[in-house]
Coordinates of C-alpha atoms in Angstrom, one line a residue:
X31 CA -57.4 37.1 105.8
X32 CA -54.5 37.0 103.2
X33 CA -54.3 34.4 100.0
X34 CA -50.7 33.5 98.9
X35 CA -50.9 32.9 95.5
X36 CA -47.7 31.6 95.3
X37 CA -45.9 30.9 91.9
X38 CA -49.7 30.9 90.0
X39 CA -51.0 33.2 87.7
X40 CA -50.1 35.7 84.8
X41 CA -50.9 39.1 84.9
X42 CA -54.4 38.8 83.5
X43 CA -55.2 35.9 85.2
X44 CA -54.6 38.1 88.4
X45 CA -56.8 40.6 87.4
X46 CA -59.8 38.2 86.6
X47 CA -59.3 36.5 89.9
X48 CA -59.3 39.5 92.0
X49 CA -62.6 41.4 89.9
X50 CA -64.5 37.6 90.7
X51 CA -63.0 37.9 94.3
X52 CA -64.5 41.8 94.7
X53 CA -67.7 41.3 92.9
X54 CA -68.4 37.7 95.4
X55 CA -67.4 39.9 98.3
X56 CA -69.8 42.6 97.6
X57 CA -72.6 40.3 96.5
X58 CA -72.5 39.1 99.6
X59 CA -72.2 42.0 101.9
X60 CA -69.1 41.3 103.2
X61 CA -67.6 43.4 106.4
X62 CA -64.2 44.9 105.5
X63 CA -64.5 46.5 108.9
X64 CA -64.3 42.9 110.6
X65 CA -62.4 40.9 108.5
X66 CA -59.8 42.3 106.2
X67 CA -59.1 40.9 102.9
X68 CA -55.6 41.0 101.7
X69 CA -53.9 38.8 98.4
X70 CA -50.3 38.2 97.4
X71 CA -49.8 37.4 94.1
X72 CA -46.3 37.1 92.6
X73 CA -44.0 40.2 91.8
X74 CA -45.2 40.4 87.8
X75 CA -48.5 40.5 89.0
X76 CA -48.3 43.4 91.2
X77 CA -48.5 46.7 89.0
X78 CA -52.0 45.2 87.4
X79 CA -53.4 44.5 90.7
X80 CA -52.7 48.1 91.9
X81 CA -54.4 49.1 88.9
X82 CA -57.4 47.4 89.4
X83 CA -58.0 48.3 93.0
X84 CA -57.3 51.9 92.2
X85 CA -59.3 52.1 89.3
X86 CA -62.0 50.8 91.0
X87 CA -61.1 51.4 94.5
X88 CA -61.8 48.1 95.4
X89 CA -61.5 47.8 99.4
X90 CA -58.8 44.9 99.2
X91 CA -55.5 45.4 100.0
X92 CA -52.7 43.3 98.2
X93 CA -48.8 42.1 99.2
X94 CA -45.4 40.8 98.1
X95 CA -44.8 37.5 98.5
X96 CA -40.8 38.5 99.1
X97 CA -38.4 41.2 99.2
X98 CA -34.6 41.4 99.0
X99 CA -32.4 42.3 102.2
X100 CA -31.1 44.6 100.6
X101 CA -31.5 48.6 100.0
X102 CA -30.3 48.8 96.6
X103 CA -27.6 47.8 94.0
X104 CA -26.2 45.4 92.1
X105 CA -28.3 42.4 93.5
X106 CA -29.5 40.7 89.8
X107 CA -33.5 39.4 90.3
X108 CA -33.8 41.4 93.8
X109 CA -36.5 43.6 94.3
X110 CA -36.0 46.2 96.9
X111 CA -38.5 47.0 99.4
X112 CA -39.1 51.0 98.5
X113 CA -40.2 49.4 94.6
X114 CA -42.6 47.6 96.6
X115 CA -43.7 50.6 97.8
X116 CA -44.1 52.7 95.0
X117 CA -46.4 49.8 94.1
X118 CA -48.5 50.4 96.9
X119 CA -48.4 47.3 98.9
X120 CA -49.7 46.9 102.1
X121 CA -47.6 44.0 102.9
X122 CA -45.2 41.9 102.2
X123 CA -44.3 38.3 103.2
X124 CA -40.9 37.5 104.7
X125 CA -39.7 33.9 105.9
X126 CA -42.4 32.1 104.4
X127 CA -41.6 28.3 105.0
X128 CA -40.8 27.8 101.2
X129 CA -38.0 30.6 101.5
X130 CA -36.6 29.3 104.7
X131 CA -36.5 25.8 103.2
X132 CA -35.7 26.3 99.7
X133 CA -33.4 29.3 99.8
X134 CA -31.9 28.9 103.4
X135 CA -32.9 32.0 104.7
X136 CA -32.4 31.8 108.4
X137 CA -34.2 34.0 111.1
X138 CA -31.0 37.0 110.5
X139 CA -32.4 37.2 107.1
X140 CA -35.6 37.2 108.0
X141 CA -35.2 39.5 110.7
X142 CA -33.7 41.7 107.9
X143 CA -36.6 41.8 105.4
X144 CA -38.7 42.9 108.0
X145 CA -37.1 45.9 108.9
X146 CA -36.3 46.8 105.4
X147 CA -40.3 46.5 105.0
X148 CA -41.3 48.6 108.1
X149 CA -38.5 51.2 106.8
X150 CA -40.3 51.9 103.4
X151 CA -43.9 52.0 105.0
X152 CA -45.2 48.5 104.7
X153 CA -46.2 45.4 107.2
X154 CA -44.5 42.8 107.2
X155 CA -46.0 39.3 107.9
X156 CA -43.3 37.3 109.6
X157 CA -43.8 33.7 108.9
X158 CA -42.6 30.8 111.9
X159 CA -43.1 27.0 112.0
X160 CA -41.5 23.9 112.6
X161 CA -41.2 20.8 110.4
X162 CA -41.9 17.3 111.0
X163 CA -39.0 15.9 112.9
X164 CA -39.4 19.1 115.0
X165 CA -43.1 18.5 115.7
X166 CA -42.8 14.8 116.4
X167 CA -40.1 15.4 118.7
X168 CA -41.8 17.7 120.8
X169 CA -39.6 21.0 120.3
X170 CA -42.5 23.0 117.8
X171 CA -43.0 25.1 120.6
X172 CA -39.3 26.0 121.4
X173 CA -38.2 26.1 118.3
X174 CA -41.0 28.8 116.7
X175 CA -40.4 31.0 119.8
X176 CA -37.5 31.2 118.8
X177 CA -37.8 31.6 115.6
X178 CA -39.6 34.8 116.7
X179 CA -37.3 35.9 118.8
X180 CA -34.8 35.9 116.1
X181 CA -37.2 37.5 113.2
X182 CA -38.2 40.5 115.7
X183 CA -34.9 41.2 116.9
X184 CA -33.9 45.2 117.1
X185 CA -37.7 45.8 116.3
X186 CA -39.1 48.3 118.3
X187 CA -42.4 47.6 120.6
X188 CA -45.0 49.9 118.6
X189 CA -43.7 48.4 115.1
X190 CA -43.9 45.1 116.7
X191 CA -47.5 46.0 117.7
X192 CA -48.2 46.7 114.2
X193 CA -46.7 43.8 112.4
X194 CA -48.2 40.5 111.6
X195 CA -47.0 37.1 113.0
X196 CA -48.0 33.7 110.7
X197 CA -47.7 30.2 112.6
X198 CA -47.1 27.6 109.6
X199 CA -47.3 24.3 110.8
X200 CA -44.7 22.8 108.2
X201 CA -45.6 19.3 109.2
X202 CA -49.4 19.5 108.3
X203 CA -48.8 21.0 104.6
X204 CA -48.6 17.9 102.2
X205 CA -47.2 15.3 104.6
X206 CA -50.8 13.4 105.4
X207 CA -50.9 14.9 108.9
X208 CA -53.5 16.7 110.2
X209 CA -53.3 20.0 112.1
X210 CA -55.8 20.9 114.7
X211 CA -57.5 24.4 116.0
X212 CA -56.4 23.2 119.2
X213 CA -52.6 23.1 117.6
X214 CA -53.3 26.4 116.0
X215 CA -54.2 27.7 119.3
X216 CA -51.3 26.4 121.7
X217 CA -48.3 27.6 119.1
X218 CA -50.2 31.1 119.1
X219 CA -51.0 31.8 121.9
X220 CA -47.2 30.9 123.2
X221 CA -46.1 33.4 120.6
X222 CA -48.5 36.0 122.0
X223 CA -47.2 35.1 125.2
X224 CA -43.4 35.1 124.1
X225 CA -44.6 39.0 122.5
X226 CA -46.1 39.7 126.1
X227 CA -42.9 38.9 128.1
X228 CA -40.2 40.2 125.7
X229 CA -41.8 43.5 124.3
X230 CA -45.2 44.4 126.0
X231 CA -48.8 43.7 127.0
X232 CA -49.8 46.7 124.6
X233 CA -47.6 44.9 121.6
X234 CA -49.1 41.5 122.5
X235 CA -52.2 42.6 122.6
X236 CA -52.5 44.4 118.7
X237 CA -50.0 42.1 117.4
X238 CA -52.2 40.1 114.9
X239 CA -51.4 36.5 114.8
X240 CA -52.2 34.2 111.4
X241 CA -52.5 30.6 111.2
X242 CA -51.6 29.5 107.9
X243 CA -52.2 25.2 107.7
X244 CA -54.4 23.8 104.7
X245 CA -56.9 26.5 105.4
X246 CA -60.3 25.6 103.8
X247 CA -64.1 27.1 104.5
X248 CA -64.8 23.6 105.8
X249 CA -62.2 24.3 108.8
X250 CA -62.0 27.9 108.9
X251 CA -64.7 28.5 112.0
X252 CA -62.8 26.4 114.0
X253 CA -59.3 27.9 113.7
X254 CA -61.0 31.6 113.8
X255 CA -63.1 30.2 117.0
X256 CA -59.5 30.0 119.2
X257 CA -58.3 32.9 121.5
X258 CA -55.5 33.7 120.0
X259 CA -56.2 33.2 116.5
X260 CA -56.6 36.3 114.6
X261 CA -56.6 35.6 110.8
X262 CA -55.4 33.1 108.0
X263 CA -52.8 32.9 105.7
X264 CA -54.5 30.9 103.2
X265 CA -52.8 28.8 100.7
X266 CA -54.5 27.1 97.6
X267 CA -57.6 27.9 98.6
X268 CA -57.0 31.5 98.1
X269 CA -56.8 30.9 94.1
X270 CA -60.5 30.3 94.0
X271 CA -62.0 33.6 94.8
X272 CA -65.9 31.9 95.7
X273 CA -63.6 29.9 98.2
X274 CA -61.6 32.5 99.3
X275 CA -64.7 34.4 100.0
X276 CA -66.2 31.8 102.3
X277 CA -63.1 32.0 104.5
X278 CA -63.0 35.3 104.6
X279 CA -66.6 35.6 105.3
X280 CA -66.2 32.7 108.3
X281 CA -68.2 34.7 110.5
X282 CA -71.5 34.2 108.4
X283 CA -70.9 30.1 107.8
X284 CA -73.1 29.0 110.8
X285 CA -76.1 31.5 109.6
X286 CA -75.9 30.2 106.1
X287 CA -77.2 27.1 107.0
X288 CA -80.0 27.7 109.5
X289 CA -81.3 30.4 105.9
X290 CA -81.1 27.4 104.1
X291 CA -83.4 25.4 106.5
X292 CA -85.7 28.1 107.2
X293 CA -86.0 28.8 103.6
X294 CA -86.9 25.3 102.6
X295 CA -89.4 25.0 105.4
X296 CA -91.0 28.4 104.8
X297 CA -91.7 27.3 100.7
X298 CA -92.8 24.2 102.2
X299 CA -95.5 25.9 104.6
X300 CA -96.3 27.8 101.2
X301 CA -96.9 24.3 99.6
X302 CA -94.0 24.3 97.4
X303 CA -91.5 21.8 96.9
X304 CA -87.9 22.1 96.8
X305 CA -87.8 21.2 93.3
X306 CA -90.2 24.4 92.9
X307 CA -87.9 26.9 95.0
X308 CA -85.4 26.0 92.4
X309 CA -86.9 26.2 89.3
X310 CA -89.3 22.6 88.9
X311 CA -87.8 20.0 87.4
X312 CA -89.2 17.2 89.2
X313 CA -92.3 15.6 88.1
X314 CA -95.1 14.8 90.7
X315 CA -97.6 12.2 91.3
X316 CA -101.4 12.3 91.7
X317 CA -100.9 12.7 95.2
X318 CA -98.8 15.8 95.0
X319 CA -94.9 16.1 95.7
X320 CA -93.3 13.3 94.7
X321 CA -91.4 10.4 96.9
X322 CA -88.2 11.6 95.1
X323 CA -88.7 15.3 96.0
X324 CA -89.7 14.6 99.4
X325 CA -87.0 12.8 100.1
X326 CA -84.5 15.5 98.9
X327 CA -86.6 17.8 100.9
X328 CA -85.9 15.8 104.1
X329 CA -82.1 15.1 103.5
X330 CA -81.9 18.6 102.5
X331 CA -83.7 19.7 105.9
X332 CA -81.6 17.2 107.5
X333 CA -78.0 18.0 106.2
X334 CA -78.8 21.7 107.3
X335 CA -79.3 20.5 110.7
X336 CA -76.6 18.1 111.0
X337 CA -74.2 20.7 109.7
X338 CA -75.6 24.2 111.6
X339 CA -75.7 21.5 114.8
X340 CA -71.9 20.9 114.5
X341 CA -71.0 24.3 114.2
X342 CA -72.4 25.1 117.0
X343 CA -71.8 22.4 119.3
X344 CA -68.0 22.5 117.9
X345 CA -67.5 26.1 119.0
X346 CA -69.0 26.1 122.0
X347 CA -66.8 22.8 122.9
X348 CA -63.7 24.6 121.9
X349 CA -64.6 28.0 123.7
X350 CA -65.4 25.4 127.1
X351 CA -61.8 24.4 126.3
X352 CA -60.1 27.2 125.7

């Protein structure tokens, strides 16, 4: 899972976010081993990030948003990929939808970037994704292949196999429309098949595909639940570090909310209230438990349902469809 921070946040801002992100993600046991955590903050940012995970060898990994296409020289506001380096990234982002739009840089640029990454040590995550008038003509699969083919070119099958590939559906960020797991899934798994044909079953196979579109906790099961869908490349979300953490911690979503059932109805069997498990509050009757606490009781018991149901039944209707 990697956050783009985008153009947000000082220096010490950066640090506060990521000691909040560290502390949630340990708090709550998270698995580095399945699901790595990765942030991008801006190019300022970087040098007090390093600090802070190597001070207190925190198990997150952190990336530039950018890097110039060039090696070195008289390039004012560049910043080369071996300073990156020296900063210790892990990654660094090249053809992110904003640069492509923004600052015309065109798959030869791209293509560029990355190599200039994998030269000086680092993985690049390649951004593709089509716009609007792409989509609603029909072309988003064509046109991402080949934005692919164009960002990979001269890229050797085992660096391929090492690289990371982001699908951004352009057309779902701000625009009102809504992107599906069932769209994340059809654009990646035709770039895992375009990685299959053109550089290798062992490439397409440990190629690791990201879907970045609007990614929240709310959607996150049922992008990670598709075949083909290996990780995130989350947006805003990724600037609150208790949100972050849910996404990165997808995997445990479903089980939080049959614990929060089973909790309730275990204090219950104890005689307690809900108002009781959290600290009183609620006055009762002569009877015992109020009306109003047994009515939050029930919606409480209820909502849990509702909610661990969907999950469920969501995933296992996506895995029957996939």
């Amino acid at each position: 899972m990697a956050g783009n921070w985008k153009m947000n946040l000082n220096h010490q801002e950066a640090v506060v976010l990521v000691q909040k992100l560290a502390w949630t993600l340990s708090d709550k046991k998270h698995d580095y081993g399945q699901v790595e955590v990765v942030v991008a903050p801006p190019y300022v940012d970087l040098r007090s990030v390093q600090t802070l995970v190597d001070g207190d060898r925190l198990r997150i990994g952190y990336s530039a948003q950018d890097v110039s296409a060039h090696e070195s020289g008289a390039y004012t506001g560049e910043v080369s990929a071996a300073m990156l380096a020296k900063l210790g990234c892990d990654y660094v982002v090249v053809g992110h939808s904003e640069r492509r739009e923004m600052h015309g840089e065109d798959d030869a640029v791209v293509n560029t970037k990355a190599l200039r990454t994998l030269a000086a040590g680092m993985t690049p995550i390649v951004c593709v994704g089509e716009g609007l008038e792409v989509r609603k003509a029909g072309r988003h699969v064509e046109h991402t292949l080949d934005q692919v083919d164009g960002s990979l070119a001269g890229i050797d099958p085992e660096q391929v196999a090492s690289l990371v590939i982001a699908y951004e559906p352009v057309w779902a960020i701000g625009t009102g429309e809504v992107a599906t797991p069932d769209d994340a899934q059809e654009v990646c798994a035709a770039i895992r098949g375009r990685v299959r044909d053109t550089v290798g079953a062992d490439a397409a196979e440990s190629v690791r595909l990201l879907y970045g579109g609007s990614v929240k906790s709310s959607n996150v099961v049922g992008i990670m639940d598709q075949p083909d869908v290996d990780g995130a490349l989350v947006g805003g979300a990724s600037l609150d570090p208790a949100e972050f953490a849910a996404i990165c911690r997808y995997y445990a979503l479903p089980a939080l909310s049959l614990l929060l059932i089973l909790l309730v109805l275990l204090h219950k069997g104890r005689g307690g209230g809900l108002s009781d498990m959290f600290g009183g509050g609620m006055s009762s009757g002569l009877g015992g438990s109020s009306v109003a606490e047994r009515n939050l009781d029930r919606i409480t018991i209820g909502a849990g349902v509702l909610w661990f149901a969907c999950v469920v039944g969501l995933g296992l209707l996506l895995r029957a469809g996939s």
